[in-house]
PDB file of N, CA and C in Angstrom:
ATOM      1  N   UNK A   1     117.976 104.674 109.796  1.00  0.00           N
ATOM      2  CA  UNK A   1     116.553 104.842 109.494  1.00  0.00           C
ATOM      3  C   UNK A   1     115.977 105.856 110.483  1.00  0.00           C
ATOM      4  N   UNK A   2     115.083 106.865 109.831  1.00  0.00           N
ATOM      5  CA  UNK A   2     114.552 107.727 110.832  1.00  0.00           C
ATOM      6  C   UNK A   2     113.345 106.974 111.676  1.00  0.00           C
ATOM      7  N   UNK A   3     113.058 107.736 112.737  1.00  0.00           N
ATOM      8  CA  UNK A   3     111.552 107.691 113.256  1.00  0.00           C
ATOM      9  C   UNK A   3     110.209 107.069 112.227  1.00  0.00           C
ATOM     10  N   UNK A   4     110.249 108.756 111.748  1.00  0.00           N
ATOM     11  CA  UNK A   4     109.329 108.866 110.476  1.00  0.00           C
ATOM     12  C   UNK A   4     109.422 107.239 109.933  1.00  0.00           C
ATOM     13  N   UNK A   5     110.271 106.979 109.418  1.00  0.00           N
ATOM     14  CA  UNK A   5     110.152 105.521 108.514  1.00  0.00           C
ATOM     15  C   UNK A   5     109.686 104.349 109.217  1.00  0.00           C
ATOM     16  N   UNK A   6     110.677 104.298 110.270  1.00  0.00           N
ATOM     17  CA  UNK A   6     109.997 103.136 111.421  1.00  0.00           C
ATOM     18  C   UNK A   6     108.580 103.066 111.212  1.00  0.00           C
ATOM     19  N   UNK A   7     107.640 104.274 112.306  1.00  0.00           N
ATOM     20  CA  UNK A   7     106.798 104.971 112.666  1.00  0.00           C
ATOM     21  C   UNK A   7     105.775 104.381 110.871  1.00  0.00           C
ATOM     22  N   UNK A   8     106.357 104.806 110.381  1.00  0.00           N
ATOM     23  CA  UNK A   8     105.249 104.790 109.266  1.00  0.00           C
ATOM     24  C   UNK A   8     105.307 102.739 108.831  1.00  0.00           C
ATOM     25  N   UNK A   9     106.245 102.545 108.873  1.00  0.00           N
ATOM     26  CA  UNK A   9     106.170 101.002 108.547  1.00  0.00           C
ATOM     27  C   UNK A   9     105.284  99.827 109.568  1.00  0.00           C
ATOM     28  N   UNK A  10     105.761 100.776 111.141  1.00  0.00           N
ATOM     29  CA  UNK A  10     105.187  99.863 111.916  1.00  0.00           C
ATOM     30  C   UNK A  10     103.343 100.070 111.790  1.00  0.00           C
ATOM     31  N   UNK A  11     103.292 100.974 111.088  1.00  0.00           N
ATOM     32  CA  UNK A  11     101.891 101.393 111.689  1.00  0.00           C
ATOM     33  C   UNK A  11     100.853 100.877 110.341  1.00  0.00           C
ATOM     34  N   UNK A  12     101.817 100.554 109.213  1.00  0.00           N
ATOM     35  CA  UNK A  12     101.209 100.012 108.239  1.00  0.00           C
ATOM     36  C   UNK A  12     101.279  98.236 108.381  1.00  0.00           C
ATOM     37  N   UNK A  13     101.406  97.769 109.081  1.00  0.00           N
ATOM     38  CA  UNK A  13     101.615  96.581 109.310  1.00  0.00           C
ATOM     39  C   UNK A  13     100.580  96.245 111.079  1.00  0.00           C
ATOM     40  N   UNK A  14     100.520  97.358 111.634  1.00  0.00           N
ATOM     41  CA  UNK A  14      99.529  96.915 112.517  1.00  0.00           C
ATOM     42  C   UNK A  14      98.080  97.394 111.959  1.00  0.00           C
ATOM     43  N   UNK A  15      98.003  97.647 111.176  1.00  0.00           N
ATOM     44  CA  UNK A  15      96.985  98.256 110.043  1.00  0.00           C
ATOM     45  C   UNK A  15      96.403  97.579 109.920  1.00  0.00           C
ATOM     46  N   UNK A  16      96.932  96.326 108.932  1.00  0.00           N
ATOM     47  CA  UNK A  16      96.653  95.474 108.207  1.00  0.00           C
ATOM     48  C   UNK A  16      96.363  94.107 109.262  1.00  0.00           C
ATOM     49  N   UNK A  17      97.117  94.283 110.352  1.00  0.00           N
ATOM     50  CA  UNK A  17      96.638  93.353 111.510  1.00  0.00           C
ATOM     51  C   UNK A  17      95.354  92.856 112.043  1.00  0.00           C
ATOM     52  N   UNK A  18      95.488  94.812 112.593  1.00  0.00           N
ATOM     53  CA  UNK A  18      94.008  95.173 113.535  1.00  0.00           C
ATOM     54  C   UNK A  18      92.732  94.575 112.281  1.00  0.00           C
ATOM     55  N   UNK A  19      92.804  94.970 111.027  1.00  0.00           N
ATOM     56  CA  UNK A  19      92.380  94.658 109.656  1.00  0.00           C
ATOM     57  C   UNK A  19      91.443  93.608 109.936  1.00  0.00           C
ATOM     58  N   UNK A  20      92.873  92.381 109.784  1.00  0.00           N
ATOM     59  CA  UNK A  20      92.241  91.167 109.457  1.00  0.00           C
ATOM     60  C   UNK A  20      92.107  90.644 110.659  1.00  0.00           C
ATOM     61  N   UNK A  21      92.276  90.909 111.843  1.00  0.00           N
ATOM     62  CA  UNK A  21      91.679  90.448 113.304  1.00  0.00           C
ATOM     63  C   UNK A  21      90.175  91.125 113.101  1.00  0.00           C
ATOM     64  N   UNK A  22      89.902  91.814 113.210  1.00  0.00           N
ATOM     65  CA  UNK A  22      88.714  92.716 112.728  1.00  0.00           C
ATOM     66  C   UNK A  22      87.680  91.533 112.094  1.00  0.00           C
ATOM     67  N   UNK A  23      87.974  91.555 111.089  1.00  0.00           N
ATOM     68  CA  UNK A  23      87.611  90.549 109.803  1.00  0.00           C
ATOM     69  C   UNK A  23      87.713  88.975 110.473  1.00  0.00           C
ATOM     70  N   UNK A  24      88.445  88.654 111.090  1.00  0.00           N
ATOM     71  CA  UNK A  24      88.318  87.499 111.648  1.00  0.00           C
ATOM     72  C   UNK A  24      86.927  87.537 113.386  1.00  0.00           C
ATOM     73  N   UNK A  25      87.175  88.215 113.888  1.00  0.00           N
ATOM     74  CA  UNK A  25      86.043  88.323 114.695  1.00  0.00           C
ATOM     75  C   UNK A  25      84.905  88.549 114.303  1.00  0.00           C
ATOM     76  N   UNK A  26      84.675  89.339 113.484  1.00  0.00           N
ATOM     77  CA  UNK A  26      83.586  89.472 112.440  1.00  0.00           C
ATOM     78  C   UNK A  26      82.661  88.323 112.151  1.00  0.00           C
ATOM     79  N   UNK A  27      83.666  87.748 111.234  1.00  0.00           N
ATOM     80  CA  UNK A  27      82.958  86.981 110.314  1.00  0.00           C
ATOM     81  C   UNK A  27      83.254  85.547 110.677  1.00  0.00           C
ATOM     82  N   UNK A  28      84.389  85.017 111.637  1.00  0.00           N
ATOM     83  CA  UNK A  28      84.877  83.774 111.684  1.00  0.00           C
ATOM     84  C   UNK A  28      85.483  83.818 113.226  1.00  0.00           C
ATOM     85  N   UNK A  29      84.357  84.034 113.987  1.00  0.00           N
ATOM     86  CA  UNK A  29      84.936  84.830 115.656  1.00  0.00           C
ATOM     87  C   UNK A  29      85.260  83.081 116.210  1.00  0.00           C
ATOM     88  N   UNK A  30      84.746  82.153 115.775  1.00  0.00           N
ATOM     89  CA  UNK A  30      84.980  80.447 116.756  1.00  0.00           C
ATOM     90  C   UNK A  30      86.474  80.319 116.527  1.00  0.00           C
ATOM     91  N   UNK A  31      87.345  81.070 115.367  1.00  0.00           N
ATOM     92  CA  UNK A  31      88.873  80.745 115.433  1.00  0.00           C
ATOM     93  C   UNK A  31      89.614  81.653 116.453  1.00  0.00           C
ATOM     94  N   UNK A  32      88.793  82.324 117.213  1.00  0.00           N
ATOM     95  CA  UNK A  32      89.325  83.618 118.247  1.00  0.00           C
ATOM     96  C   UNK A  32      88.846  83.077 119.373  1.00  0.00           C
ATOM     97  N   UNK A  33      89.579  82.123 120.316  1.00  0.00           N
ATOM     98  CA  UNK A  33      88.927  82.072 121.590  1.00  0.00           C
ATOM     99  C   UNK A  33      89.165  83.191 122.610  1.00  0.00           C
ATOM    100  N   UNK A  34      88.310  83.499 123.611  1.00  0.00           N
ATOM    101  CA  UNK A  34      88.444  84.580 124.775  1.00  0.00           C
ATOM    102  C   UNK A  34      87.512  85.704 124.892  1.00  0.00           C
ATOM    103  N   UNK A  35      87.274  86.337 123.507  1.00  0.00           N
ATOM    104  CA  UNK A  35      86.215  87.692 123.443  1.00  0.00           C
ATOM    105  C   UNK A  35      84.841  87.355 123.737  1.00  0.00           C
ATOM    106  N   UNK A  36      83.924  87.663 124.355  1.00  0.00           N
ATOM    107  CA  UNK A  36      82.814  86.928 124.974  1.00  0.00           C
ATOM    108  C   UNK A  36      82.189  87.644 123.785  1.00  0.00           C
ATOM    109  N   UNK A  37      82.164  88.752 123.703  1.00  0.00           N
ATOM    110  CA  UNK A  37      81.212  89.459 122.428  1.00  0.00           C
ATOM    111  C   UNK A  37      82.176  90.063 121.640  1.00  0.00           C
ATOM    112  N   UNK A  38      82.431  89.033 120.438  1.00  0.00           N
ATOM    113  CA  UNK A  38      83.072  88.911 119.083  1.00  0.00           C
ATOM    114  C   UNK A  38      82.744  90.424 118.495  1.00  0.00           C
ATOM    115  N   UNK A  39      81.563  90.761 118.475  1.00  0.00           N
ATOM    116  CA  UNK A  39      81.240  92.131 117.871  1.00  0.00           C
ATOM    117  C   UNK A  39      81.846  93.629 118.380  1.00  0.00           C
ATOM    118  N   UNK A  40      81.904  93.322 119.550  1.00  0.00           N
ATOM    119  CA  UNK A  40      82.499  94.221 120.239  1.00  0.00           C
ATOM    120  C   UNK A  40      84.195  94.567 119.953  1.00  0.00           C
ATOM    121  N   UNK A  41      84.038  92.862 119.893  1.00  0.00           N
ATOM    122  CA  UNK A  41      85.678  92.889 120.044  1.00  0.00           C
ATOM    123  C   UNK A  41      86.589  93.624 118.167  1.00  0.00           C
ATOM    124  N   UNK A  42      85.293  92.942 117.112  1.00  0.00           N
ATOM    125  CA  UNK A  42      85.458  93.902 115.770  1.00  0.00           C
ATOM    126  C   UNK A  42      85.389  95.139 115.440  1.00  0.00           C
ATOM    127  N   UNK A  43      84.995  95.358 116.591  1.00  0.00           N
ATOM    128  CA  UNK A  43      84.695  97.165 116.746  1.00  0.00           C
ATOM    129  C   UNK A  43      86.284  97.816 117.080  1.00  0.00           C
ATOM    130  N   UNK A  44      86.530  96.967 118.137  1.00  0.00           N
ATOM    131  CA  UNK A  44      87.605  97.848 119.046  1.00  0.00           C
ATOM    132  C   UNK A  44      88.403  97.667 118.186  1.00  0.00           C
ATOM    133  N   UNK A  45      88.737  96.464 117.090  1.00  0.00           N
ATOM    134  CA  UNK A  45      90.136  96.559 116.618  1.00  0.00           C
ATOM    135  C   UNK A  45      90.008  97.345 115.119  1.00  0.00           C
ATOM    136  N   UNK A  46      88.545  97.732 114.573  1.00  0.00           N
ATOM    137  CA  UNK A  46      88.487  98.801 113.687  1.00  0.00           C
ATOM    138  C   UNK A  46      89.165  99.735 113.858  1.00  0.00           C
ATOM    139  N   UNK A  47      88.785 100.233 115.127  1.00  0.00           N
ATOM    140  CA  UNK A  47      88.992 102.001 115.719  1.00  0.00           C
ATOM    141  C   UNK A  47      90.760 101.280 115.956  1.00  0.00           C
ATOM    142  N   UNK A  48      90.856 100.962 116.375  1.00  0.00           N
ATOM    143  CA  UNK A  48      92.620 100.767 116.385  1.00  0.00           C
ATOM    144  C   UNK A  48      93.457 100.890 115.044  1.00  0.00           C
ATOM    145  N   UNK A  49      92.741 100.415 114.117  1.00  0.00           N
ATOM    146  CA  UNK A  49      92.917 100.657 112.746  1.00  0.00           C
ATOM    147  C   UNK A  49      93.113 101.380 112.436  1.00  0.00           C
ATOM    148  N   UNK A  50      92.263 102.237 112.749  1.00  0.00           N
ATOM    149  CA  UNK A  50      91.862 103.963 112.128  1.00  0.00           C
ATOM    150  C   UNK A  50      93.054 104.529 112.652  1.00  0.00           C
ATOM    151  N   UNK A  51      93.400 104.085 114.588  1.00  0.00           N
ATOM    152  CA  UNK A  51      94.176 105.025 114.877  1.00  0.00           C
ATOM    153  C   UNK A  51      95.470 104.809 114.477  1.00  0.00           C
ATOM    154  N   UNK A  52      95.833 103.740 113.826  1.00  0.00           N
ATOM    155  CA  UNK A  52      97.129 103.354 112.917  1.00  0.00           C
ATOM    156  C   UNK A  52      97.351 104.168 111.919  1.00  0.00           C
ATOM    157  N   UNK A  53      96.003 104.034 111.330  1.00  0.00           N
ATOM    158  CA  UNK A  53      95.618 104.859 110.017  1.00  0.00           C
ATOM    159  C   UNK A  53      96.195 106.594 110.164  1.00  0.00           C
ATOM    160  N   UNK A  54      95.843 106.770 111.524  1.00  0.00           N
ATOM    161  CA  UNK A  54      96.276 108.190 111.689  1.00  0.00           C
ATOM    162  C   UNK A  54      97.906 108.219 111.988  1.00  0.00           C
ATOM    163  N   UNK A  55      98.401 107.781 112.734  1.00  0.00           N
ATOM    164  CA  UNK A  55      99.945 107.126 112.999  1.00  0.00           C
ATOM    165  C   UNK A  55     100.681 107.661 111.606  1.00  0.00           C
ATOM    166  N   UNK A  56     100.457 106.598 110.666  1.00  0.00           N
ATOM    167  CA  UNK A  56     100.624 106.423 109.039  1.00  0.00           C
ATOM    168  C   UNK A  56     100.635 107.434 108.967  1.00  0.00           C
ATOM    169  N   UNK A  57      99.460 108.339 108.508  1.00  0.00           N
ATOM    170  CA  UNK A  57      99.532 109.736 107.907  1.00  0.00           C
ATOM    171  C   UNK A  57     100.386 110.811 108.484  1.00  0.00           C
ATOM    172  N   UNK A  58     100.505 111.002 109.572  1.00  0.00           N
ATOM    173  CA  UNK A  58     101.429 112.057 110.168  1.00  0.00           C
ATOM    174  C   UNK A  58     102.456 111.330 109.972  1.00  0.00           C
ATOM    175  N   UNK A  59     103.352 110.566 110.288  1.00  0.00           N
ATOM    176  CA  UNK A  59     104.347 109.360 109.654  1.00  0.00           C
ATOM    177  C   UNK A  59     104.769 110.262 108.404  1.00  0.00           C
ATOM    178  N   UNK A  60     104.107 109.711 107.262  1.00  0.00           N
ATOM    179  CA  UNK A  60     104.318 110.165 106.391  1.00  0.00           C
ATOM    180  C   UNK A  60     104.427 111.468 105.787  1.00  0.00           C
ATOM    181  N   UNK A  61     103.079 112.658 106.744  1.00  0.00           N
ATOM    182  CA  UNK A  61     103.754 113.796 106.506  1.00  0.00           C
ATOM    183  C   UNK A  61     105.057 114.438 106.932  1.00  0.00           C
ATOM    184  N   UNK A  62     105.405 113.652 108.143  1.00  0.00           N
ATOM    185  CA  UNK A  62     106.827 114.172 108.475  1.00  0.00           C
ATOM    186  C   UNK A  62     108.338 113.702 108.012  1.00  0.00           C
ATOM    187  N   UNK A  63     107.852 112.689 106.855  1.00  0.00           N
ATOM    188  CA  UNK A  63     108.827 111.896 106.705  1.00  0.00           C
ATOM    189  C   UNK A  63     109.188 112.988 105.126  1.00  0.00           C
ATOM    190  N   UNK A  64     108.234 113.380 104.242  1.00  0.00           N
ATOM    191  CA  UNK A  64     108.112 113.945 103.205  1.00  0.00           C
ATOM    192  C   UNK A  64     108.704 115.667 103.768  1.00  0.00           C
ATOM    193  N   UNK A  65     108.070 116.167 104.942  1.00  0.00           N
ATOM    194  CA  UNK A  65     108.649 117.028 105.382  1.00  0.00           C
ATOM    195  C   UNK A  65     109.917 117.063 105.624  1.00  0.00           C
ATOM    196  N   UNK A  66     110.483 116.316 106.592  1.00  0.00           N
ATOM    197  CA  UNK A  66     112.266 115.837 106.977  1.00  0.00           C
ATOM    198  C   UNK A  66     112.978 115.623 105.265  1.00  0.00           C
ATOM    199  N   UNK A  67     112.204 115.222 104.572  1.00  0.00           N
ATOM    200  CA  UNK A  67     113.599 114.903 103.283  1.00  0.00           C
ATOM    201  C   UNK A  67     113.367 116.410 102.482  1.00  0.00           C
ATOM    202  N   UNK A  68     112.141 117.022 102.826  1.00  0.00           N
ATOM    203  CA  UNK A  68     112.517 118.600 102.135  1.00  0.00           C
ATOM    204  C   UNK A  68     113.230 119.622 102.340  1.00  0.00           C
ATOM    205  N   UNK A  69     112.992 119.265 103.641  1.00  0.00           N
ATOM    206  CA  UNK A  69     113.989 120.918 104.510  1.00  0.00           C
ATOM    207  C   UNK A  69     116.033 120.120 104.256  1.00  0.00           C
ATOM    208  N   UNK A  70     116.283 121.274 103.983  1.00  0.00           N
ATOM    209  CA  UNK A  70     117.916 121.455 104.199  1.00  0.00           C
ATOM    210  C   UNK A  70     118.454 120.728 105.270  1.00  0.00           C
ATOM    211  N   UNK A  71     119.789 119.924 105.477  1.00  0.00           N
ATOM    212  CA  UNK A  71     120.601 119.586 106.551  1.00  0.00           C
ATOM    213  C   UNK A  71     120.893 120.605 107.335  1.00  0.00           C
ATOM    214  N   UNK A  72     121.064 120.178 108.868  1.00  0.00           N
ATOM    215  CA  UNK A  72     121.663 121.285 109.603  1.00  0.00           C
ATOM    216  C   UNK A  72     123.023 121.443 109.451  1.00  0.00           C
ATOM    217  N   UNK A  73     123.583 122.304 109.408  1.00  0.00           N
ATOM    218  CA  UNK A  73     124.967 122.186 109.383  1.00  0.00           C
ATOM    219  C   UNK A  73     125.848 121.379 110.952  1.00  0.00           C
ATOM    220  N   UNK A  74     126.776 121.026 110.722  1.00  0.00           N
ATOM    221  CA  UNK A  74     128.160 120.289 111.791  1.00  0.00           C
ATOM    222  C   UNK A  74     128.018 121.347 112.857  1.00  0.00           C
ATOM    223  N   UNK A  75     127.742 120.901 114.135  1.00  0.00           N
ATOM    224  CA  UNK A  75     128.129 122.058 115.313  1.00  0.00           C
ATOM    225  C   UNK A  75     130.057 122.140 115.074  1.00  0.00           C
ATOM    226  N   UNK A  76     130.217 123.316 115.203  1.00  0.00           N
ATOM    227  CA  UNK A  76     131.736 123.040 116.116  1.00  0.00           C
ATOM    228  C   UNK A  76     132.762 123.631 114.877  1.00  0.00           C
ATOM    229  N   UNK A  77     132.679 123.499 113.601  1.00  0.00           N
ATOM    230  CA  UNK A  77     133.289 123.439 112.688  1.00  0.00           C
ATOM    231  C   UNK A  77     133.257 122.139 112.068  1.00  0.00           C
ATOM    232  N   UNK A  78     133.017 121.740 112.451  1.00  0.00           N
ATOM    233  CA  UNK A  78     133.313 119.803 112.034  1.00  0.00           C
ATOM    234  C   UNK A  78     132.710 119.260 110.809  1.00  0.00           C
ATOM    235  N   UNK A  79     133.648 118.589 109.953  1.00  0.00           N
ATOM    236  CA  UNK A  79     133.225 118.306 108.588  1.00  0.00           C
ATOM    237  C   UNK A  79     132.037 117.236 108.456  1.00  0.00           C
ATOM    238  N   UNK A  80     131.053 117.682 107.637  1.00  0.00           N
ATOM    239  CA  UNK A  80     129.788 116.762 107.433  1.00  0.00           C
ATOM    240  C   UNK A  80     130.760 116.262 106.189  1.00  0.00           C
ATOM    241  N   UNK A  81     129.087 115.400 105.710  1.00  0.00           N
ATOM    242  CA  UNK A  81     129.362 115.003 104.411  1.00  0.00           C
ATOM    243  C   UNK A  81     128.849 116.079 103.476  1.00  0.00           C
ATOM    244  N   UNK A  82     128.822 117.187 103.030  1.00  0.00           N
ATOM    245  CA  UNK A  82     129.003 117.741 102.522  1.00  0.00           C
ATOM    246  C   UNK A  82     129.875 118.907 102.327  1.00  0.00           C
ATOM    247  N   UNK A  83     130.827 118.743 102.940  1.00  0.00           N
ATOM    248  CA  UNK A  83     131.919 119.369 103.402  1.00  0.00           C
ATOM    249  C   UNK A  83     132.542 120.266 104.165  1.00  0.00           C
ATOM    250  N   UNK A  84     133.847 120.852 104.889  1.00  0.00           N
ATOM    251  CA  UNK A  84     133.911 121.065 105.922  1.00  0.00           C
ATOM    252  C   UNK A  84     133.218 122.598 106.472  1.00  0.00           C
ATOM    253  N   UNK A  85     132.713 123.082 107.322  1.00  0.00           N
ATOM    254  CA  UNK A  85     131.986 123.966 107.987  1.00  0.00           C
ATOM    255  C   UNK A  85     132.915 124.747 108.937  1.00  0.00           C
ATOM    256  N   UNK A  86     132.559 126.376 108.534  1.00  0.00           N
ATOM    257  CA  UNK A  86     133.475 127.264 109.134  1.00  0.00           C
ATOM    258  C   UNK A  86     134.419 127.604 108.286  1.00  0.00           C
ATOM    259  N   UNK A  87     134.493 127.534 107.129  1.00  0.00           N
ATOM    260  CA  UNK A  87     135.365 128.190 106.160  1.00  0.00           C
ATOM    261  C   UNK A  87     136.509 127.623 106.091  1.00  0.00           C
ATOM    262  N   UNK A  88     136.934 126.022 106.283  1.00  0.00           N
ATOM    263  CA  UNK A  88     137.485 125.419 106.086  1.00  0.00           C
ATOM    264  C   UNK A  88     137.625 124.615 105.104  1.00  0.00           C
ATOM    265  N   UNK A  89     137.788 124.294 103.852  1.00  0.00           N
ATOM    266  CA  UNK A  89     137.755 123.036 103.084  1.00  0.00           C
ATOM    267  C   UNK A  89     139.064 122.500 102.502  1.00  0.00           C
TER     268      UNK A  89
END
């Protein structure tokens, strides 16, 4: 698995986290003990969101990028899987 995929999975899943922590301080902050100001604390995990949100998108543009461009070829001569390199086959 590349980066890109990781990178884009993990960031859609703390997404949806920051999300519903968000949503839980919000609207139902007595099941969150510790944050003295609940509002504050829905704020910060918005903007964490967002910056997931941004994570995701470059994620994904590089992941769409990486499967477009060509393989590098084998240093050395050395046979890939697409067969052997250096005028060997």
């Amino acid at each position: 698995i590349t980066c890109a995929k990781c990178c884009t999975f993990y960031s859609i899943f703390g997404f949806w986290f920051l999300i519903m922590i968000g949503i839980l301080l919000e609207y139902q902050p007595l099941y969150i003990q510790g944050p003295e100001d609940p509002e504050a604390g829905a704020q910060a995990c918005y903007i964490g969101a967002v910056l997931y949100l941004v994570s995701m998108a470059l994620s994904i543009a590089y992941w769409f990028y990486d499967s477009k461009r060509a393989p590098a070829p084998a240093p050395g001569g050395v046979a890939s899987k697409y067969g052997a390199v250096g005028g060997v086959n």
